[in-house]
mmCIF file of C-alpha atoms in Angstrom:
data_model
loop_
_atom_site.group_PDB
_atom_site.id
_atom_site.type_symbol
_atom_site.label_atom_id
_atom_site.label_comp_id
_atom_site.label_asym_id
_atom_site.label_seq_id
_atom_site.Cartn_x
_atom_site.Cartn_y
_atom_site.Cartn_z
ATOM 1 C CA MET X 1 -119.362 46.370 13.199
ATOM 2 C CA SER X 2 -117.842 48.539 10.480
ATOM 3 C CA PHE X 3 -117.528 47.533 6.844
ATOM 4 C CA LEU X 4 -114.623 49.981 6.389
ATOM 5 C CA PHE X 5 -110.964 48.964 6.415
ATOM 6 C CA PRO X 6 -109.533 50.348 9.689
ATOM 7 C CA THR X 7 -106.969 52.536 7.911
ATOM 8 C CA TYR X 8 -107.778 55.584 10.048
ATOM 9 C CA ALA X 9 -107.636 56.055 13.810
ATOM 10 C CA ARG X 10 -110.961 57.858 13.801
ATOM 11 C CA TRP X 11 -111.955 60.449 16.383
ATOM 12 C CA GLU X 12 -115.077 60.172 18.505
ATOM 13 C CA VAL X 13 -116.632 63.127 16.631
ATOM 14 C CA GLU X 14 -119.281 62.489 13.961
ATOM 15 C CA PRO X 15 -120.199 65.651 12.032
ATOM 16 C CA ASP X 16 -123.828 66.477 11.359
ATOM 17 C CA SER X 17 -123.335 69.878 9.725
ATOM 18 C CA ALA X 18 -120.612 72.448 9.152
ATOM 19 C CA LYS X 19 -120.364 76.112 8.203
ATOM 20 C CA GLY X 20 -117.432 78.491 8.236
ATOM 21 C CA SER X 21 -115.036 77.571 11.058
ATOM 22 C CA THR X 22 -117.600 75.451 12.905
ATOM 23 C CA ILE X 23 -118.626 71.790 12.867
ATOM 24 C CA ILE X 24 -121.728 70.597 14.698
ATOM 25 C CA GLY X 25 -121.580 66.981 15.840
ATOM 26 C CA LYS X 26 -124.500 64.564 15.706
ATOM 27 C CA ASP X 27 -124.710 64.958 19.475
ATOM 28 C CA GLY X 28 -125.322 68.689 18.989
ATOM 29 C CA LYS X 29 -121.893 69.729 20.295
ATOM 30 C CA ARG X 30 -120.159 72.678 18.602
ATOM 31 C CA TYR X 31 -116.530 72.360 17.540
ATOM 32 C CA LEU X 32 -114.202 75.109 16.387
ATOM 33 C CA ASP X 33 -112.436 73.518 13.409
ATOM 34 C CA PHE X 34 -108.737 74.392 13.241
ATOM 35 C CA THR X 35 -108.001 71.460 10.924
ATOM 36 C CA SER X 36 -109.856 72.743 7.835
ATOM 37 C CA GLY X 37 -110.173 69.121 6.728
ATOM 38 C CA ILE X 38 -106.352 68.856 6.952
ATOM 39 C CA GLY X 39 -105.704 72.097 5.114
ATOM 40 C CA VAL X 40 -108.488 71.640 2.557
ATOM 41 C CA CYS X 41 -111.335 74.016 3.460
ATOM 42 C CA ASN X 42 -109.325 77.227 3.191
ATOM 43 C CA LEU X 43 -112.533 79.228 2.786
ATOM 44 C CA GLY X 44 -114.168 77.361 5.649
ATOM 45 C CA HIS X 45 -117.017 74.892 5.364
ATOM 46 C CA ARG X 46 -119.618 75.443 2.657
ATOM 47 C CA PRO X 47 -118.662 78.948 1.520
ATOM 48 C CA GLU X 48 -121.506 80.380 -0.534
ATOM 49 C CA VAL X 49 -119.369 81.302 -3.530
ATOM 50 C CA VAL X 50 -118.136 77.709 -3.918
ATOM 51 C CA GLN X 51 -121.494 76.135 -3.173
ATOM 52 C CA GLU X 52 -123.164 78.281 -5.831
ATOM 53 C CA ALA X 53 -120.539 77.349 -8.421
ATOM 54 C CA ILE X 54 -120.974 73.629 -7.713
ATOM 55 C CA SER X 55 -124.778 73.913 -7.834
ATOM 56 C CA LYS X 56 -124.627 75.681 -11.187
ATOM 57 C CA GLN X 57 -122.368 72.997 -12.676
ATOM 58 C CA LEU X 58 -124.600 70.230 -11.253
ATOM 59 C CA ASN X 59 -127.349 71.480 -13.519
ATOM 60 C CA ARG X 60 -125.105 71.413 -16.607
ATOM 61 C CA PHE X 61 -123.104 68.142 -16.591
ATOM 62 C CA TRP X 62 -121.087 66.138 -14.081
ATOM 63 C CA HIS X 63 -118.668 64.193 -16.227
ATOM 64 C CA VAL X 64 -117.801 63.856 -19.906
ATOM 65 C CA SER X 65 -114.105 62.750 -19.811
ATOM 66 C CA ASN X 66 -110.986 64.585 -20.901
ATOM 67 C CA LEU X 67 -111.604 63.763 -24.557
ATOM 68 C CA PHE X 68 -113.730 66.917 -24.600
ATOM 69 C CA VAL X 69 -112.688 70.551 -24.630
ATOM 70 C CA GLN X 70 -113.940 72.121 -21.392
ATOM 71 C CA GLU X 71 -113.688 75.879 -21.122
ATOM 72 C CA GLU X 72 -113.798 75.845 -17.319
ATOM 73 C CA GLN X 73 -110.676 73.673 -17.218
ATOM 74 C CA GLU X 74 -108.866 76.282 -19.288
ATOM 75 C CA VAL X 75 -110.059 79.016 -16.917
ATOM 76 C CA ALA X 76 -108.828 77.050 -13.894
ATOM 77 C CA ALA X 77 -105.498 76.244 -15.537
ATOM 78 C CA LYS X 78 -104.966 79.902 -16.417
ATOM 79 C CA GLN X 79 -105.719 81.006 -12.852
ATOM 80 C CA LEU X 80 -103.272 78.465 -11.434
ATOM 81 C CA ALA X 81 -100.531 79.170 -13.960
ATOM 82 C CA LYS X 82 -100.792 82.948 -13.519
ATOM 83 C CA ALA X 83 -100.830 82.689 -9.721
ATOM 84 C CA ALA X 84 -97.682 80.549 -9.814
ATOM 85 C CA SER X 85 -96.013 82.553 -12.633
ATOM 86 C CA MET X 86 -95.860 79.350 -14.652
ATOM 87 C CA ASP X 87 -97.344 78.102 -17.913
ATOM 88 C CA VAL X 88 -99.101 74.715 -18.125
ATOM 89 C CA VAL X 89 -101.283 72.552 -15.868
ATOM 90 C CA PHE X 90 -102.304 68.891 -15.573
ATOM 91 C CA PHE X 91 -105.348 68.165 -13.406
ATOM 92 C CA ALA X 92 -105.520 65.106 -11.151
ATOM 93 C CA ASN X 93 -107.744 64.042 -8.237
ATOM 94 C CA SER X 94 -105.423 64.442 -5.256
ATOM 95 C CA GLY X 95 -102.070 65.588 -3.972
ATOM 96 C CA ALA X 96 -100.587 62.120 -4.297
ATOM 97 C CA GLU X 97 -101.651 61.979 -7.941
ATOM 98 C CA ALA X 98 -100.212 65.429 -8.602
ATOM 99 C CA ASN X 99 -96.890 64.370 -7.064
ATOM 100 C CA GLU X 100 -96.983 61.091 -8.993
ATOM 101 C CA ALA X 101 -97.358 63.117 -12.193
ATOM 102 C CA ALA X 102 -94.417 65.327 -11.195
ATOM 103 C CA ILE X 103 -92.193 62.312 -10.599
ATOM 104 C CA LYS X 104 -93.168 60.757 -13.937
ATOM 105 C CA LEU X 105 -92.631 63.993 -15.819
ATOM 106 C CA ALA X 106 -89.223 64.617 -14.203
ATOM 107 C CA ARG X 107 -87.956 61.194 -15.211
ATOM 108 C CA LYS X 108 -89.341 61.463 -18.736
ATOM 109 C CA ALA X 109 -88.066 65.008 -19.269
ATOM 110 C CA THR X 110 -84.514 64.302 -18.085
ATOM 111 C CA GLY X 111 -84.090 60.639 -19.023
ATOM 112 C CA ARG X 112 -82.768 60.129 -15.484
ATOM 113 C CA THR X 113 -84.196 58.218 -12.515
ATOM 114 C CA LYS X 114 -82.488 59.542 -9.377
ATOM 115 C CA ILE X 115 -84.671 61.896 -7.316
ATOM 116 C CA ILE X 116 -83.551 63.638 -4.128
ATOM 117 C CA THR X 117 -86.074 64.310 -1.366
ATOM 118 C CA PHE X 118 -85.684 65.056 2.348
ATOM 119 C CA GLU X 119 -85.994 63.443 5.745
ATOM 120 C CA ASN X 120 -89.368 64.059 7.448
ATOM 121 C CA SER X 121 -90.987 64.882 4.107
ATOM 122 C CA PHE X 122 -94.405 63.611 3.092
ATOM 123 C CA HIS X 123 -95.455 63.359 -0.560
ATOM 124 C CA GLY X 124 -98.262 60.774 -0.592
ATOM 125 C CA ARG X 125 -99.158 57.103 -0.277
ATOM 126 C CA THR X 126 -98.962 55.717 -3.812
ATOM 127 C CA PHE X 127 -95.832 53.640 -4.411
ATOM 128 C CA ALA X 128 -93.948 56.467 -6.125
ATOM 129 C CA THR X 129 -94.967 59.153 -3.626
ATOM 130 C CA MET X 130 -94.450 56.799 -0.684
ATOM 131 C CA SER X 131 -90.986 56.113 -2.073
ATOM 132 C CA ALA X 132 -90.387 59.863 -2.265
ATOM 133 C CA THR X 133 -91.442 60.353 1.360
ATOM 134 C CA GLY X 134 -88.624 60.621 3.895
ATOM 135 C CA GLN X 135 -90.431 58.848 6.745
ATOM 136 C CA ASP X 136 -89.919 55.118 7.320
ATOM 137 C CA LYS X 137 -93.212 54.697 9.206
ATOM 138 C CA ILE X 138 -95.146 55.407 5.995
ATOM 139 C CA LYS X 139 -93.429 52.511 4.202
ATOM 140 C CA MET X 140 -93.534 49.752 6.805
ATOM 141 C CA GLY X 141 -94.859 46.426 5.547
ATOM 142 C CA TYR X 142 -94.942 47.231 1.828
ATOM 143 C CA GLY X 143 -91.709 45.661 0.670
ATOM 144 C CA PRO X 144 -89.174 47.308 -1.642
ATOM 145 C CA MET X 145 -89.857 50.897 -2.610
ATOM 146 C CA LEU X 146 -89.404 52.418 -6.055
ATOM 147 C CA GLU X 147 -85.677 52.794 -6.697
ATOM 148 C CA LYS X 148 -83.420 55.802 -6.913
ATOM 149 C CA PHE X 149 -84.888 58.005 -4.198
ATOM 150 C CA ILE X 150 -82.266 59.616 -1.967
ATOM 151 C CA TYR X 151 -83.205 61.219 1.375
ATOM 152 C CA LEU X 152 -81.137 64.056 2.790
ATOM 153 C CA PRO X 153 -81.393 66.194 5.952
ATOM 154 C CA PHE X 154 -83.698 69.166 5.359
ATOM 155 C CA ASN X 155 -82.028 72.603 5.268
ATOM 156 C CA ASP X 156 -78.585 70.976 4.872
ATOM 157 C CA VAL X 157 -76.862 72.622 1.889
ATOM 158 C CA GLU X 158 -73.636 70.655 2.213
ATOM 159 C CA ALA X 159 -75.425 67.294 2.147
ATOM 160 C CA LEU X 160 -77.164 68.317 -1.061
ATOM 161 C CA LYS X 161 -73.934 69.499 -2.678
ATOM 162 C CA GLN X 162 -72.390 66.103 -2.024
ATOM 163 C CA GLU X 163 -75.329 64.149 -3.477
ATOM 164 C CA ILE X 164 -76.681 66.078 -6.463
ATOM 165 C CA ASP X 165 -75.033 65.305 -9.795
ATOM 166 C CA THR X 166 -75.683 65.016 -13.518
ATOM 167 C CA GLU X 167 -77.588 61.751 -12.915
ATOM 168 C CA THR X 168 -80.196 63.538 -10.783
ATOM 169 C CA ALA X 169 -83.609 63.912 -12.401
ATOM 170 C CA ALA X 170 -85.061 66.216 -9.764
ATOM 171 C CA VAL X 171 -84.948 67.581 -6.263
ATOM 172 C CA MET X 172 -88.388 67.518 -4.629
ATOM 173 C CA LEU X 173 -89.276 69.339 -1.424
ATOM 174 C CA GLU X 174 -91.944 71.056 0.645
ATOM 175 C CA ILE X 175 -91.422 74.681 1.658
ATOM 176 C CA VAL X 176 -92.964 73.700 4.999
ATOM 177 C CA GLN X 177 -92.846 70.024 5.982
ATOM 178 C CA GLY X 178 -96.387 69.811 7.325
ATOM 179 C CA GLU X 179 -96.828 66.161 8.259
ATOM 180 C CA GLY X 180 -93.191 65.934 9.341
ATOM 181 C CA GLY X 181 -93.438 68.530 12.116
ATOM 182 C CA ILE X 182 -93.817 72.043 10.602
ATOM 183 C CA HIS X 183 -90.192 72.332 9.501
ATOM 184 C CA ILE X 184 -89.725 75.497 7.413
ATOM 185 C CA GLY X 185 -87.108 75.726 4.691
ATOM 186 C CA ASN X 186 -84.635 78.550 5.157
ATOM 187 C CA LYS X 187 -83.942 81.009 2.360
ATOM 188 C CA GLU X 188 -80.270 80.127 1.865
ATOM 189 C CA PHE X 189 -81.065 76.436 1.551
ATOM 190 C CA LEU X 190 -84.006 76.886 -0.826
ATOM 191 C CA ASN X 191 -82.072 79.195 -3.123
ATOM 192 C CA GLU X 192 -79.120 76.817 -3.124
ATOM 193 C CA VAL X 193 -81.421 73.932 -4.117
ATOM 194 C CA GLN X 194 -82.645 75.969 -7.073
ATOM 195 C CA GLN X 195 -79.136 76.897 -8.167
ATOM 196 C CA LEU X 196 -77.767 73.361 -7.846
ATOM 197 C CA CYS X 197 -80.661 72.021 -9.890
ATOM 198 C CA LYS X 198 -79.821 74.468 -12.680
ATOM 199 C CA GLU X 199 -76.138 73.592 -12.582
ATOM 200 C CA ASN X 200 -76.829 69.857 -12.814
ATOM 201 C CA GLY X 201 -79.723 69.884 -15.264
ATOM 202 C CA ALA X 202 -82.167 68.567 -12.658
ATOM 203 C CA LEU X 203 -85.740 69.749 -12.240
ATOM 204 C CA PHE X 204 -86.730 71.671 -9.130
ATOM 205 C CA ILE X 205 -90.084 70.341 -7.847
ATOM 206 C CA ILE X 206 -91.947 72.063 -5.025
ATOM 207 C CA ASP X 207 -94.746 70.168 -3.291
ATOM 208 C CA GLU X 208 -97.345 72.791 -2.330
ATOM 209 C CA ILE X 209 -100.129 70.318 -1.549
ATOM 210 C CA GLN X 210 -100.618 71.704 1.961
ATOM 211 C CA THR X 211 -98.973 75.127 1.672
ATOM 212 C CA GLY X 212 -100.603 76.271 -1.572
ATOM 213 C CA ILE X 213 -103.758 78.245 -2.404
ATOM 214 C CA GLY X 214 -103.207 81.056 0.082
ATOM 215 C CA ARG X 215 -102.407 78.996 3.174
ATOM 216 C CA THR X 216 -99.231 80.977 3.909
ATOM 217 C CA GLY X 217 -100.510 84.419 2.863
ATOM 218 C CA LYS X 218 -99.330 84.144 -0.737
ATOM 219 C CA PRO X 219 -100.817 82.026 -3.531
ATOM 220 C CA PHE X 220 -97.901 79.600 -3.032
ATOM 221 C CA ALA X 221 -95.367 79.366 -0.223
ATOM 222 C CA PHE X 222 -92.351 79.384 -2.561
ATOM 223 C CA GLN X 223 -93.210 82.999 -3.398
ATOM 224 C CA HIS X 224 -92.053 84.068 0.077
ATOM 225 C CA PHE X 225 -88.548 83.132 -1.083
ATOM 226 C CA GLU X 226 -88.662 84.449 -4.678
ATOM 227 C CA LEU X 227 -88.056 80.997 -6.123
ATOM 228 C CA SER X 228 -88.722 79.873 -9.693
ATOM 229 C CA PRO X 229 -89.337 76.086 -9.660
ATOM 230 C CA ASP X 230 -89.811 73.950 -12.769
ATOM 231 C CA LEU X 231 -92.808 72.105 -11.314
ATOM 232 C CA VAL X 232 -95.265 72.854 -8.519
ATOM 233 C CA THR X 233 -97.922 70.490 -7.195
ATOM 234 C CA SER X 234 -101.179 71.616 -5.636
ATOM 235 C CA ALA X 235 -104.301 69.958 -4.175
ATOM 236 C CA LYS X 236 -105.980 70.206 -0.718
ATOM 237 C CA GLY X 237 -107.163 73.845 -0.667
ATOM 238 C CA LEU X 238 -107.618 74.000 -4.441
ATOM 239 C CA GLY X 239 -111.199 72.714 -4.450
ATOM 240 C CA ASN X 240 -112.150 73.704 -0.880
ATOM 241 C CA GLY X 241 -113.431 70.191 -0.200
ATOM 242 C CA LEU X 242 -113.984 68.719 -3.644
ATOM 243 C CA PRO X 243 -111.252 66.301 -4.759
ATOM 244 C CA ILE X 244 -108.802 67.913 -7.165
ATOM 245 C CA GLY X 245 -105.048 68.090 -7.606
ATOM 246 C CA ALA X 246 -102.837 69.836 -10.133
ATOM 247 C CA LEU X 247 -99.334 69.733 -11.548
ATOM 248 C CA ILE X 248 -98.171 73.173 -12.687
ATOM 249 C CA GLY X 249 -95.148 73.398 -14.966
ATOM 250 C CA LYS X 250 -92.997 75.696 -17.046
ATOM 251 C CA LYS X 251 -93.337 76.008 -20.801
ATOM 252 C CA HIS X 252 -90.196 74.033 -21.618
ATOM 253 C CA LEU X 253 -91.838 70.906 -20.137
ATOM 254 C CA GLU X 254 -95.083 71.171 -22.125
ATOM 255 C CA THR X 255 -94.160 68.684 -24.850
ATOM 256 C CA VAL X 256 -93.022 66.035 -22.336
ATOM 257 C CA PHE X 257 -96.640 65.349 -21.426
ATOM 258 C CA GLY X 258 -98.013 64.943 -24.945
ATOM 259 C CA PRO X 259 -101.083 62.890 -25.970
ATOM 260 C CA GLY X 260 -101.061 59.442 -24.339
ATOM 261 C CA SER X 261 -98.157 60.198 -21.987
ATOM 262 C CA HIS X 262 -100.280 60.572 -18.866
ATOM 263 C CA GLY X 263 -103.948 60.727 -17.955
ATOM 264 C CA SER X 264 -106.716 60.569 -15.380
ATOM 265 C CA THR X 265 -110.331 59.542 -15.868
ATOM 266 C CA PHE X 266 -111.670 61.921 -13.235
ATOM 267 C CA GLY X 267 -108.873 64.513 -13.260
ATOM 268 C CA GLY X 268 -110.329 67.958 -13.815
ATOM 269 C CA ASN X 269 -113.860 66.732 -13.157
ATOM 270 C CA PRO X 270 -116.372 69.513 -13.988
ATOM 271 C CA LEU X 271 -117.706 69.757 -10.417
ATOM 272 C CA ALA X 272 -114.216 69.934 -8.917
ATOM 273 C CA ILE X 273 -113.160 72.488 -11.520
ATOM 274 C CA ALA X 274 -116.185 74.647 -10.694
ATOM 275 C CA ALA X 275 -115.202 74.561 -7.016
ATOM 276 C CA ALA X 276 -111.563 75.312 -7.839
ATOM 277 C CA ASN X 277 -112.404 78.293 -10.018
ATOM 278 C CA ALA X 278 -114.646 79.817 -7.346
ATOM 279 C CA THR X 279 -112.022 79.137 -4.669
ATOM 280 C CA MET X 280 -109.175 80.693 -6.623
ATOM 281 C CA GLU X 281 -111.228 83.713 -7.694
ATOM 282 C CA THR X 282 -111.704 84.450 -3.996
ATOM 283 C CA ILE X 283 -108.347 83.545 -2.474
ATOM 284 C CA PHE X 284 -106.057 85.005 -5.137
ATOM 285 C CA GLN X 285 -107.464 88.504 -4.610
ATOM 286 C CA GLU X 286 -104.796 90.795 -3.132
ATOM 287 C CA LYS X 287 -107.176 92.059 -0.448
ATOM 288 C CA PHE X 288 -107.966 88.505 0.664
ATOM 289 C CA LEU X 289 -104.287 87.516 0.858
ATOM 290 C CA ASP X 290 -103.529 90.690 2.822
ATOM 291 C CA SER X 291 -106.182 89.648 5.344
ATOM 292 C CA VAL X 292 -104.528 86.231 5.676
ATOM 293 C CA GLU X 293 -101.192 87.848 6.494
ATOM 294 C CA GLU X 294 -102.850 90.151 9.038
ATOM 295 C CA LYS X 295 -104.567 87.230 10.764
ATOM 296 C CA SER X 296 -101.323 85.239 10.636
ATOM 297 C CA SER X 297 -99.593 87.972 12.624
ATOM 298 C CA TYR X 298 -102.523 88.143 15.015
ATOM 299 C CA ILE X 299 -102.596 84.421 15.773
ATOM 300 C CA TYR X 300 -98.824 84.329 16.294
ATOM 301 C CA GLU X 301 -99.012 87.185 18.798
ATOM 302 C CA LYS X 302 -101.904 85.543 20.662
ATOM 303 C CA ILE X 303 -100.090 82.217 20.875
ATOM 304 C CA ALA X 304 -96.817 83.850 21.928
ATOM 305 C CA ASP X 305 -98.504 85.991 24.582
ATOM 306 C CA ASN X 306 -100.569 83.172 26.065
ATOM 307 C CA LEU X 307 -98.591 79.971 25.514
ATOM 308 C CA LEU X 308 -94.849 80.609 25.283
ATOM 309 C CA SER X 309 -94.567 81.116 29.030
ATOM 310 C CA LEU X 310 -95.953 77.627 29.683
ATOM 311 C CA PRO X 311 -93.197 75.111 30.529
ATOM 312 C CA VAL X 312 -94.776 72.505 28.207
ATOM 313 C CA VAL X 313 -94.393 74.774 25.154
ATOM 314 C CA LYS X 314 -90.975 74.695 23.509
ATOM 315 C CA GLU X 315 -91.348 76.632 20.253
ATOM 316 C CA ILE X 316 -93.823 78.204 17.847
ATOM 317 C CA LYS X 317 -93.235 77.465 14.157
ATOM 318 C CA GLN X 318 -95.288 79.327 11.597
ATOM 319 C CA LEU X 319 -95.607 80.400 8.003
ATOM 320 C CA GLY X 320 -98.897 82.172 7.417
ATOM 321 C CA MET X 321 -101.864 80.172 8.673
ATOM 322 C CA MET X 322 -99.776 77.031 9.068
ATOM 323 C CA ILE X 323 -98.823 76.920 12.730
ATOM 324 C CA GLY X 324 -96.905 74.386 14.785
ATOM 325 C CA ILE X 325 -96.646 74.480 18.578
ATOM 326 C CA GLU X 326 -93.853 72.194 19.743
ATOM 327 C CA THR X 327 -94.791 70.713 23.089
ATOM 328 C CA SER X 328 -93.646 68.140 25.628
ATOM 329 C CA ILE X 329 -97.257 66.994 26.184
ATOM 330 C CA ASP X 330 -98.315 63.622 24.783
ATOM 331 C CA LEU X 331 -100.013 64.608 21.526
ATOM 332 C CA PRO X 332 -102.890 62.088 21.454
ATOM 333 C CA ALA X 333 -103.861 63.070 25.000
ATOM 334 C CA LEU X 334 -103.604 66.775 24.157
ATOM 335 C CA LEU X 335 -105.693 66.458 21.006
ATOM 336 C CA LYS X 336 -108.359 64.441 22.827
ATOM 337 C CA GLN X 337 -108.697 67.045 25.558
ATOM 338 C CA LEU X 338 -108.845 69.849 23.010
ATOM 339 C CA ARG X 339 -111.739 68.051 21.309
ATOM 340 C CA ASP X 340 -113.429 67.625 24.675
ATOM 341 C CA HIS X 341 -113.201 71.411 25.044
ATOM 342 C CA GLY X 342 -114.573 72.006 21.548
ATOM 343 C CA LEU X 343 -111.406 72.589 19.476
ATOM 344 C CA LEU X 344 -110.287 70.384 16.581
ATOM 345 C CA ALA X 345 -106.549 70.384 15.856
ATOM 346 C CA LEU X 346 -103.941 68.071 14.313
ATOM 347 C CA PRO X 347 -100.610 66.434 15.106
ATOM 348 C CA ALA X 348 -97.417 67.008 13.105
ATOM 349 C CA GLY X 349 -94.396 64.815 13.567
ATOM 350 C CA THR X 350 -94.121 63.369 17.063
ATOM 351 C CA ASN X 351 -94.432 66.440 19.298
ATOM 352 C CA VAL X 352 -96.003 69.328 17.383
ATOM 353 C CA LEU X 353 -99.576 70.548 17.705
ATOM 354 C CA ARG X 354 -100.614 71.675 14.219
ATOM 355 C CA LEU X 355 -103.194 74.394 13.618
ATOM 356 C CA LEU X 356 -104.657 74.897 10.141
ATOM 357 C CA PRO X 357 -107.587 77.282 10.655
ATOM 358 C CA PRO X 358 -109.700 78.382 7.701
ATOM 359 C CA LEU X 359 -108.260 81.483 6.063
ATOM 360 C CA THR X 360 -111.634 83.089 6.778
ATOM 361 C CA VAL X 361 -111.296 82.566 10.543
ATOM 362 C CA THR X 362 -112.238 85.586 12.674
ATOM 363 C CA THR X 363 -110.121 87.173 15.395
ATOM 364 C CA ASN X 364 -112.793 86.163 17.925
ATOM 365 C CA GLU X 365 -112.445 82.545 16.832
ATOM 366 C CA ILE X 366 -108.665 82.799 17.116
ATOM 367 C CA ASP X 367 -109.041 84.187 20.644
ATOM 368 C CA GLU X 368 -111.374 81.323 21.529
ATOM 369 C CA ALA X 369 -109.023 78.671 20.133
ATOM 370 C CA VAL X 370 -105.939 80.035 21.909
ATOM 371 C CA LYS X 371 -107.861 80.247 25.176
ATOM 372 C CA ILE X 372 -108.895 76.584 24.864
ATOM 373 C CA ILE X 373 -105.311 75.504 24.126
ATOM 374 C CA GLN X 374 -104.024 77.517 27.093
ATOM 375 C CA THR X 375 -106.646 76.035 29.439
ATOM 376 C CA VAL X 376 -106.016 72.459 28.329
ATOM 377 C CA MET X 377 -102.238 72.766 28.463
ATOM 378 C CA MET X 378 -102.368 74.268 31.951
ATOM 379 C CA ASN X 379 -104.743 71.516 33.129
ATOM 380 C CA ILE X 380 -102.507 68.775 31.723
ATOM 381 C CA SER X 381 -99.420 70.401 33.258
ATOM 382 C CA GLU X 382 -101.048 70.587 36.688
ATOM 383 C CA THR X 383 -102.252 66.986 36.454
ATOM 384 C CA ALA X 384 -98.758 65.783 35.483
ATOM 385 C CA VAL X 385 -97.085 67.460 38.495
#
């Protein structure tokens, strides 16, 4: 009997320890982790630089509340703002909270309520972020959603032109729709969104919860497209396993979130901030990001060379170390067999195998993972014939 609500379809794996790209189960089995805790452990499990920072802060203080000036928060905010070429930061506990803050700020800043998002998007599971999400399955059973969210086809410029107007508070999107199936925004569409927001006085919000903090080879995915959003949200990889989220904004929005306008008891917790600072100091180094791009090219070539010829593989979708393999194989069955062979991976949408390896993954580990996927896919294909 479990005393937990059954909100998760849990795997049969129970971790006992983890380091780098590897998880060891309680049964002693080794797993190559290409989930990174769903895009969280970008530096792998228990990186020394982060562990040392957390340990140091543990011996100072764990919590004092946001009534106090905390120098480390300022350091973290500066790192985030500089990396995003933006100006001000609000710290929360999660991606959903960061997106909730973005939605609140957009409505308060513009005095409008209409927000445009996109089909197959995922922005969180609070009422506001669930309302912003363009997937009906997320909302089933919860009654009426928050009003004035409009969902449009992703990468459809004409649909946006018809819907955006001077009553629109914001357009909110992911550069790569991770949960929705690894759908990547195209440059024409993304630039048109930015321009239409400017023309209509709407804020341009980019959800970088999964794509941010080096996942795509740049600090943030929007930088591949030379965009300049008003608000960016970050979480997942920011604390490399400790819970933290952030809303990053431009200077002109600073006064909208004045004293008493928004808050979070645990947002910017000292332990999470220590982890975030150590994580960013590592990932935002040019040499580190160059290595991510090199490994991104390597993993694409390995997948293309070994998997594209298989009849069950339809397409490879990738931006940096965010990889989707569209397949005709039943995803739950595929994922189960991959785990049986020692590889942990994720679903995306209904038919996409999602790989989110640590950014510190080695080429040998990439070779091993691709070999496992190839073996399992070939076995399933032969069994199905």
